Short mmCIF file of C-alpha atoms and ligand atoms in Angstrom, two decimals:
data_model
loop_
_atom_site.label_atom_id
_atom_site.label_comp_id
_atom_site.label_asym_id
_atom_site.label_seq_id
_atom_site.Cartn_x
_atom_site.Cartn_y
_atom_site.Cartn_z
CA UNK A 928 6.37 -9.50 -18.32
CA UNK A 929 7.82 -10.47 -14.92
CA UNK A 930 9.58 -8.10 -12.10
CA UNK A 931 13.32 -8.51 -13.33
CA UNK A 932 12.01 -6.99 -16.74
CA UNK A 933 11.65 -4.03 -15.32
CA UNK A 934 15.03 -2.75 -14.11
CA UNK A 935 16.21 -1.72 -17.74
CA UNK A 936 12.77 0.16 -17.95
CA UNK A 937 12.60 4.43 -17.26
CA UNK A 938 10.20 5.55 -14.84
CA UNK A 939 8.24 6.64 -18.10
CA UNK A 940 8.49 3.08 -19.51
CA UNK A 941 6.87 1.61 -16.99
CA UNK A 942 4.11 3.98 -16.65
CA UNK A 943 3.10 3.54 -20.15
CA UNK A 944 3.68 -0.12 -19.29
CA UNK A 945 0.97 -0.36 -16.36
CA UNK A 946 -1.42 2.20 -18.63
CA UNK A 947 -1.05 -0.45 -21.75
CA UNK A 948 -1.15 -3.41 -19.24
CA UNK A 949 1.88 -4.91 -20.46
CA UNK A 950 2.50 -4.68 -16.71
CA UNK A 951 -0.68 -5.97 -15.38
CA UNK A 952 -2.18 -7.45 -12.31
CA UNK A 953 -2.35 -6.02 -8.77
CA UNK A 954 0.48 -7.27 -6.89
CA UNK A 955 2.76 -6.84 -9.99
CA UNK A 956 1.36 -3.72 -10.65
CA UNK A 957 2.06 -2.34 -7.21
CA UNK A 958 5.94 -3.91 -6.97
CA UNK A 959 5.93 -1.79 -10.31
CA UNK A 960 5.16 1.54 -9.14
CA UNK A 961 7.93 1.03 -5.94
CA UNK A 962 10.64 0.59 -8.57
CA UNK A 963 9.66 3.34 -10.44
CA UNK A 964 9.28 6.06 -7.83
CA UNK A 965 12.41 5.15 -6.98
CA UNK A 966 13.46 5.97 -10.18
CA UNK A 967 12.06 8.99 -10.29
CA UNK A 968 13.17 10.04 -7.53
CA UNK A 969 16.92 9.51 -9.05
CA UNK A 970 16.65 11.64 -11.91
CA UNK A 971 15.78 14.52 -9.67
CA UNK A 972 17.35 17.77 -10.97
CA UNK A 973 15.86 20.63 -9.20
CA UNK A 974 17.43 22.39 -5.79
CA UNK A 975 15.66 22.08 -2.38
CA UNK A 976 13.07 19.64 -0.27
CA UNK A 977 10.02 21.64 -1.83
CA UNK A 978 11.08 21.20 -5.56
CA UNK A 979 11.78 17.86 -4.37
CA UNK A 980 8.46 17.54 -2.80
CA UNK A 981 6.93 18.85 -6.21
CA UNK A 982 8.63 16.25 -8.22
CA UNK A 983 7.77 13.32 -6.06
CA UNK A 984 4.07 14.29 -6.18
CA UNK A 985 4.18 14.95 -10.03
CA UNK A 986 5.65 11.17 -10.21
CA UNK A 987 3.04 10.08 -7.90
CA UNK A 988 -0.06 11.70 -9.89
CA UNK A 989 1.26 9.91 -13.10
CA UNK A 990 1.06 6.41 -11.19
CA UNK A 991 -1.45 6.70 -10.04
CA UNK A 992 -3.80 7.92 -13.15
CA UNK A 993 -2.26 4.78 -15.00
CA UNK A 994 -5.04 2.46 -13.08
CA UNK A 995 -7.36 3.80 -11.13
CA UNK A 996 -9.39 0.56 -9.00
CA UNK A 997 -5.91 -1.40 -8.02
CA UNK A 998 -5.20 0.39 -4.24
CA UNK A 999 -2.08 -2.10 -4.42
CA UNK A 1000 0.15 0.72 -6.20
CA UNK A 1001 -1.58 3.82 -3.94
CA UNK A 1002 -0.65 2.05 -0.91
CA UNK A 1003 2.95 0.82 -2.59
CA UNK A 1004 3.51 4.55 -3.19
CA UNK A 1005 2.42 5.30 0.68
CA UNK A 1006 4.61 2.73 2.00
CA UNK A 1007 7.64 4.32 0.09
CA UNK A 1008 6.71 7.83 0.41
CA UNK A 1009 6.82 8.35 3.96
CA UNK A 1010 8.13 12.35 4.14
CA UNK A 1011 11.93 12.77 4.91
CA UNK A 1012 13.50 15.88 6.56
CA UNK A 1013 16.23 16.85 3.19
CA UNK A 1014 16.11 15.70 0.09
CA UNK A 1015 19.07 13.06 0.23
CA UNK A 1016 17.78 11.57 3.18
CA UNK A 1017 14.51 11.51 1.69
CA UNK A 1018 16.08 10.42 -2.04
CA UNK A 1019 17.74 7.31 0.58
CA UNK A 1020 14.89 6.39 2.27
CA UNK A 1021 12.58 6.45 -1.01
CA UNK A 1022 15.20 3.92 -2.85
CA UNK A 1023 15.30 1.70 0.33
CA UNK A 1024 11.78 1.61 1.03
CA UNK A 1025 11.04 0.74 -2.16
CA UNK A 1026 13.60 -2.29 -2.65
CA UNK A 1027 11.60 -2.98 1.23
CA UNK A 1028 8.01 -2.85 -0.18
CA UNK A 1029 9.52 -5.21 -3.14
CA UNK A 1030 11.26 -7.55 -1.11
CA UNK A 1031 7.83 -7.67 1.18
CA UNK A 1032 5.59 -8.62 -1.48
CA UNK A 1033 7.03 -11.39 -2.87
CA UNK A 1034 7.24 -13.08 0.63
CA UNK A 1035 3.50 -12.01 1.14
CA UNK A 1036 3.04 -13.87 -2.11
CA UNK A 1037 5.37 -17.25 -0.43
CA UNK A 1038 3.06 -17.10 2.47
CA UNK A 1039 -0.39 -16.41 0.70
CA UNK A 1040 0.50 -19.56 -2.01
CA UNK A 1041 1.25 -21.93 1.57
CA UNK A 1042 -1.41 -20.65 3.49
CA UNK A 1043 -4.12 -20.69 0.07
CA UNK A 1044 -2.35 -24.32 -1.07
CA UNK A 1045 -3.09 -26.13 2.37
CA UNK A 1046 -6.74 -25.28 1.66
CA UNK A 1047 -7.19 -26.76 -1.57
CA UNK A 1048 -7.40 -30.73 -0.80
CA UNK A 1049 -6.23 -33.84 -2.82
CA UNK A 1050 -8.25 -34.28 -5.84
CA UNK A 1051 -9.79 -30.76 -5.76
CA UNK A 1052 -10.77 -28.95 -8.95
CA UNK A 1053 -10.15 -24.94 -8.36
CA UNK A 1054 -12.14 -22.85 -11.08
CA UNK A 1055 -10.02 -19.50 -11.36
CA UNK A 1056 -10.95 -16.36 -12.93
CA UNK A 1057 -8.86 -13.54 -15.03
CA UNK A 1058 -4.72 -13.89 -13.76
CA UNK A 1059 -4.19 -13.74 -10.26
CA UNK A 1060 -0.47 -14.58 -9.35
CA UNK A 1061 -1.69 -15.42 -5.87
CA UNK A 1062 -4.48 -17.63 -6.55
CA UNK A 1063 -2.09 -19.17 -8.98
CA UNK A 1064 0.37 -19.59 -6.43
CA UNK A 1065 -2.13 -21.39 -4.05
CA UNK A 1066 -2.59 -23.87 -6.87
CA UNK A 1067 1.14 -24.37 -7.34
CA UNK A 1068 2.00 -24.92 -3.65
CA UNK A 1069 -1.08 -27.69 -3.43
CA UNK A 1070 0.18 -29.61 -6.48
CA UNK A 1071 3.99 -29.11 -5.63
CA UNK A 1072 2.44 -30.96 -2.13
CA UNK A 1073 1.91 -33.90 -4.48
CA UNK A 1074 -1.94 -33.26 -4.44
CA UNK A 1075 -4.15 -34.35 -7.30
CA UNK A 1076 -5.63 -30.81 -8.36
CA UNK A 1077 -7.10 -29.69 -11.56
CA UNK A 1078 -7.98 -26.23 -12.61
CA UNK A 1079 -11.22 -24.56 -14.49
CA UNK A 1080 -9.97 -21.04 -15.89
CA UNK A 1081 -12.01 -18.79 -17.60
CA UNK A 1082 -11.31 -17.00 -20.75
CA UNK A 1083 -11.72 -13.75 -19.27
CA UNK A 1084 -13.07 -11.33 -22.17
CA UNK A 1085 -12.02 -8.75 -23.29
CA UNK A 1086 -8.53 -9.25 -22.55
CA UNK A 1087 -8.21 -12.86 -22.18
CA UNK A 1088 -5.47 -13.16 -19.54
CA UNK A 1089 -7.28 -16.39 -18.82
CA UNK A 1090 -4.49 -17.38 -21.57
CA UNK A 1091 -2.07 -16.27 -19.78
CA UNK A 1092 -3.31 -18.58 -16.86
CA UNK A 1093 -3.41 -21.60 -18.70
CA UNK A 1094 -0.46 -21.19 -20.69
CA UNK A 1095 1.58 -20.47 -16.99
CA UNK A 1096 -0.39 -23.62 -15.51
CA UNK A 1097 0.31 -26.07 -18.58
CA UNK A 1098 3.71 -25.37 -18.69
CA UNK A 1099 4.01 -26.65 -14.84
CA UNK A 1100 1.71 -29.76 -15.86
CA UNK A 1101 -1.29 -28.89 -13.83
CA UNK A 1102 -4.26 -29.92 -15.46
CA UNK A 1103 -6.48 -26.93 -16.92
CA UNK A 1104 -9.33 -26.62 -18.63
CA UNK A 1105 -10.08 -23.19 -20.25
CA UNK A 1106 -13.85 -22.01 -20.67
CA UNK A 1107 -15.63 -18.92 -21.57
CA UNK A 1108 -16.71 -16.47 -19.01
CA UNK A 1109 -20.15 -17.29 -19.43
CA UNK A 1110 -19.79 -21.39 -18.98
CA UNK A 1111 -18.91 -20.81 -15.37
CA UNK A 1112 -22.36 -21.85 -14.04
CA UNK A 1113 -22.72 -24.85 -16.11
CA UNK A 1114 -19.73 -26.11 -15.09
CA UNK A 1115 -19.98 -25.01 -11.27
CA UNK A 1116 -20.97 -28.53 -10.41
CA UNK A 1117 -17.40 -29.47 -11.75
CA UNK A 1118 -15.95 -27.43 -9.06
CA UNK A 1119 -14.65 -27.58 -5.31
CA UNK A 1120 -13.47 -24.76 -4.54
CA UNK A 1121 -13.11 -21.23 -6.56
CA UNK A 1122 -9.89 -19.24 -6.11
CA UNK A 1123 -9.60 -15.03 -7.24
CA UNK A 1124 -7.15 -12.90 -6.67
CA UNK A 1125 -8.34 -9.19 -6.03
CA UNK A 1126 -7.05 -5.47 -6.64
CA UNK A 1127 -9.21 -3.92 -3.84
CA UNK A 1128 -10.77 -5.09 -0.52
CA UNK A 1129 -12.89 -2.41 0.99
CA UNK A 1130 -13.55 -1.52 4.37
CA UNK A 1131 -16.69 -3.68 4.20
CA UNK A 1132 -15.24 -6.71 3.10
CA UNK A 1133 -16.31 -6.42 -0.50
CA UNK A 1134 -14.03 -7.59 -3.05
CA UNK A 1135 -12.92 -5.81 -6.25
CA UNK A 1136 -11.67 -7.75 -8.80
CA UNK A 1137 -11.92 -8.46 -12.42
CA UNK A 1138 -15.03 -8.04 -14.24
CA UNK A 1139 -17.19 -10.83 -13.67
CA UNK A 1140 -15.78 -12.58 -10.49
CA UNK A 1141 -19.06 -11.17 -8.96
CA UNK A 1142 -21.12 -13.45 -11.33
CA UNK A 1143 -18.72 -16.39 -10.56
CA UNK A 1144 -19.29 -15.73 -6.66
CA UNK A 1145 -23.20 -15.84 -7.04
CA UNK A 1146 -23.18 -18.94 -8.76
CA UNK A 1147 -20.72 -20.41 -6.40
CA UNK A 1148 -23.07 -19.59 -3.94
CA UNK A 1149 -25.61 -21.22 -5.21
CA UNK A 1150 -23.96 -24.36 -5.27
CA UNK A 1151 -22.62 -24.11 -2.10
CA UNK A 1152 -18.93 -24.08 -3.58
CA UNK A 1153 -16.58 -21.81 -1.57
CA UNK A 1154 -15.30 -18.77 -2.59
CA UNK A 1155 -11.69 -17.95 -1.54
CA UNK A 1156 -10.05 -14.14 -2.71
CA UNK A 1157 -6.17 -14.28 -2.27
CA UNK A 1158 -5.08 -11.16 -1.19
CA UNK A 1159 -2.20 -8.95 0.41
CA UNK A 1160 -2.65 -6.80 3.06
CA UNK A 1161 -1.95 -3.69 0.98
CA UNK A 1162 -4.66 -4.56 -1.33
CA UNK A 1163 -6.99 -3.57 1.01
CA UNK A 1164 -8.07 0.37 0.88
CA UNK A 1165 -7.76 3.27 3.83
CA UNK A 1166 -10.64 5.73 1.59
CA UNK A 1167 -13.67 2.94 1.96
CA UNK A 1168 -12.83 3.19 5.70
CA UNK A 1169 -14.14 6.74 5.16
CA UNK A 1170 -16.13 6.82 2.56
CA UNK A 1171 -14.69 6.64 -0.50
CA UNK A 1172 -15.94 4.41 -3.21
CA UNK A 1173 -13.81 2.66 -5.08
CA UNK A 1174 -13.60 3.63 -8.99
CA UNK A 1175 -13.93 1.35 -11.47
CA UNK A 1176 -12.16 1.69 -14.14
CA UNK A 1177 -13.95 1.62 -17.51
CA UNK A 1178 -11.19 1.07 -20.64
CA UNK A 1179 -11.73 1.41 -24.47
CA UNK A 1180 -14.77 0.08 -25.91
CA UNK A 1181 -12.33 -1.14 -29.16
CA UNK A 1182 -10.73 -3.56 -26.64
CA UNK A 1183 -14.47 -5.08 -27.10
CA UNK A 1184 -15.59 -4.97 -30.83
CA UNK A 1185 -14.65 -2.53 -33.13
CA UNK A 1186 -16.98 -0.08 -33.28
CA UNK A 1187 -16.80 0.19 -36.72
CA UNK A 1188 -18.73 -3.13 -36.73
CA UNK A 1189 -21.83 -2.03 -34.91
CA UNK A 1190 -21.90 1.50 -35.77
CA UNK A 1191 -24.65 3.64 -33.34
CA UNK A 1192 -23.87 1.43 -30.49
CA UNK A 1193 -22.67 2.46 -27.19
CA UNK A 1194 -20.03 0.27 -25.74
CA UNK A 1195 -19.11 0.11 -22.02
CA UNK A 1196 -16.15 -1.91 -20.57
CA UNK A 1197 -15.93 -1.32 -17.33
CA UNK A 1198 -13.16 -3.80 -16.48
CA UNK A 1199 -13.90 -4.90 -12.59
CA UNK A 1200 -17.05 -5.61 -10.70
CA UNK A 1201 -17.12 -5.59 -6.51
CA UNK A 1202 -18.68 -9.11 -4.60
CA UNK A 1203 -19.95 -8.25 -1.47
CA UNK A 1204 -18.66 -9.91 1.10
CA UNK A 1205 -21.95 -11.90 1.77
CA UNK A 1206 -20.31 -14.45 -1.18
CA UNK A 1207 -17.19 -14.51 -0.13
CA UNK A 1208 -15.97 -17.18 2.50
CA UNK A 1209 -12.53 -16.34 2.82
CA UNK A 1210 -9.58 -13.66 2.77
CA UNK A 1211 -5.61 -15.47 2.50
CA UNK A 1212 -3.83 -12.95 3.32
CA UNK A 1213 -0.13 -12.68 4.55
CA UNK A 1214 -1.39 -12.28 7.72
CA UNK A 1215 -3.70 -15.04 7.84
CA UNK A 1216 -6.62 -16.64 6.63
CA UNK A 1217 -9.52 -14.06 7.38
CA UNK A 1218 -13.24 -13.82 6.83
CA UNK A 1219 -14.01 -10.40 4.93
CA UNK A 1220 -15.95 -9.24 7.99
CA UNK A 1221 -12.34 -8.78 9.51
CA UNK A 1222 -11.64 -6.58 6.46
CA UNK A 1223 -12.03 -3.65 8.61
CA UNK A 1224 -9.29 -4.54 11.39
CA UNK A 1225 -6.69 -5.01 8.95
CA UNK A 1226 -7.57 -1.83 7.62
CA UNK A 1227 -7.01 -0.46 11.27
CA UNK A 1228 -3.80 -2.18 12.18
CA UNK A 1229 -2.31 -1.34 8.90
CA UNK A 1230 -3.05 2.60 9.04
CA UNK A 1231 -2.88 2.67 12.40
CA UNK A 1232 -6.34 5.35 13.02
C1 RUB B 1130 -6.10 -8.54 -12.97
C2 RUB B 1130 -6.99 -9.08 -11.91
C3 RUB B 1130 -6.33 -9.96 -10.88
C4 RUB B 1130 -5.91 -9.10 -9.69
C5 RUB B 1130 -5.06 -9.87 -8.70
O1 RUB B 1130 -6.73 -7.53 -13.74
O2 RUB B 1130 -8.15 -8.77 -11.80
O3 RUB B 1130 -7.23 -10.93 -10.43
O4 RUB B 1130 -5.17 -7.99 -10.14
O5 RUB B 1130 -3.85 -10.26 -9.30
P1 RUB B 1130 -5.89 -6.81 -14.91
P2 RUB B 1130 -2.59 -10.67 -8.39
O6 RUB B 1130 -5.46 -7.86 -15.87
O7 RUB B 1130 -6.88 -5.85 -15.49
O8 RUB B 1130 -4.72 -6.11 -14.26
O9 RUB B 1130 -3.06 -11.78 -7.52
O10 RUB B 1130 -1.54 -11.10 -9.38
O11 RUB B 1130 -2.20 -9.46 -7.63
#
């Protein structure tokens, strides 16, 4: 599904969308939720700025229990939430910060792929892990540079969006190679440089992404291969600053196995896994090219505390 798919979609719709994962991945996810506060917001019925308020937060709570690790769509909905004095000014400003947070993330995206794709030198192989638009779009600006780059992509169990990945690449004629999750080490000596996306960066610099880009960044480490996390800066998360930990989410074990097929087993899937930010090297963000120790002054400059 890609962002213009979403403007015949209810505020409901796309919800259920981001819960299914039809609507998946954390920049997309968060562009998502903008649009469909802003939707919300439109089919407002009630009389006054506290049934207002009321509504806004009941659209808000639904958001955000869809996914509950990506900070992306918490800090979309903070960016286009900020408090307005009556409800049409408020209604206004919702609707334009929202088309604002949209129109800012895509050029966040332009500016991560140049920054990310400069990085990645001629004749580099990039091993990628789950579907990260952003890493992707590293990849995309190096080759579209004329560079000779090839690309490892893992499977990415249970969900596979590592199909998704190499379908997207093929179609553009970059070289891929798919693999399962748990070939990565074998094949680390294959590999130049490895390229994530994320859907949180904590205070500390650790990274939160997909399940089992932790075990990717350990063996990268081994082999001395650097370890690069595309990010925007709204994927990075106020709580840690104070202590919150960031919750992973853990989604139906029948996404797995059935469990009808190993009956008296308990299944977990917890979906992401955090890398500290000892095995990460760098952070491409819109802002710049950070290490993760500097996770902590974005953090300040965006909130502002
Ligand atoms: C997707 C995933 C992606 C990040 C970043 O997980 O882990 O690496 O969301 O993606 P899921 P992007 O499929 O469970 O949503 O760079 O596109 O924001």
């Amino acid at each position: 599904m890609k962002d213009k798919d979403l403007d015949g979609m209810t505020f409901e719709d796309i919800a259920r969308g981001i819960e299914s994962m039809d609507i998946r991945g954390a920049a997309f996810i968060a562009r998502a939720a903008a649009l469909a506060i802003a939707k919300h917001v439109e089919n407002f019925q009630g009389e006054g700025i506290d049934q207002f308020e009321d509504w806004v937060d009941k659209g808000k709570e639904r958001l955000i229990s869809t996914r509950p690790t990506a900070v992306s769509l918490e800090n979309a909905l903070r960016y286009v939430l900020k408090p307005g004095d009556d409800v049409e000014s408020w209604k206004t400003s919702i609707e334009m910060r929202a088309d604002e947070f949209i129109k800012r993330s895509h050029e966040a995206g332009k500016k991560i792929a140049e920054y990310g794709g400069k990085r990645i030198k001629d004749g580099d192989t990039v091993l990628t892990h789950c579907n990260s638009s952003l890493a992707l779009g590293a990849v995309e600006y190096a080759f579209d540079q004329g560079k000779d780059v090839k690309v490892i992509a893992t499977e990415s169990r249970p969900k596979k969006q590592g199909y998704i990945t190499v379908r997207y690449l093929a179609e553009k004629d970059i070289p891929v190679t798919l693999i399962v999750d748990s070939a990565v080490r074998y094949m680390i000596r294959e590999v130049d440089q490895v390229y994530t996306g994320a859907d949180t960066i904590a205070s500390n610099g650790a990274v939160i992404n997909k399940i089992g880009t932790s075990q990717i960044a350990l063996c990268a480490n081994e082999a001395r291969v650097p370890f690069t996390v595309c990010a925007e800066t709204y994927k990075f998360s106020q709580g840690t600053a104070f202590g919150e930990l960031v919750t992973i989410e853990e989604r139906d074990p029948s996404e797995i196995v059935d469990p009808a097929d190993v009956r008296g087993v308990r299944i977990r899937n917890p979906v992401f896994d955090a890398t500290p930010a000892d095995y990460v090297d760098s952070i491409i963000t819109e802002e710049g090219v950070i290490p993760p120790s500097s996770a902590y002054r974005i953090l300040k400059e965006m909130f502002d505390y």
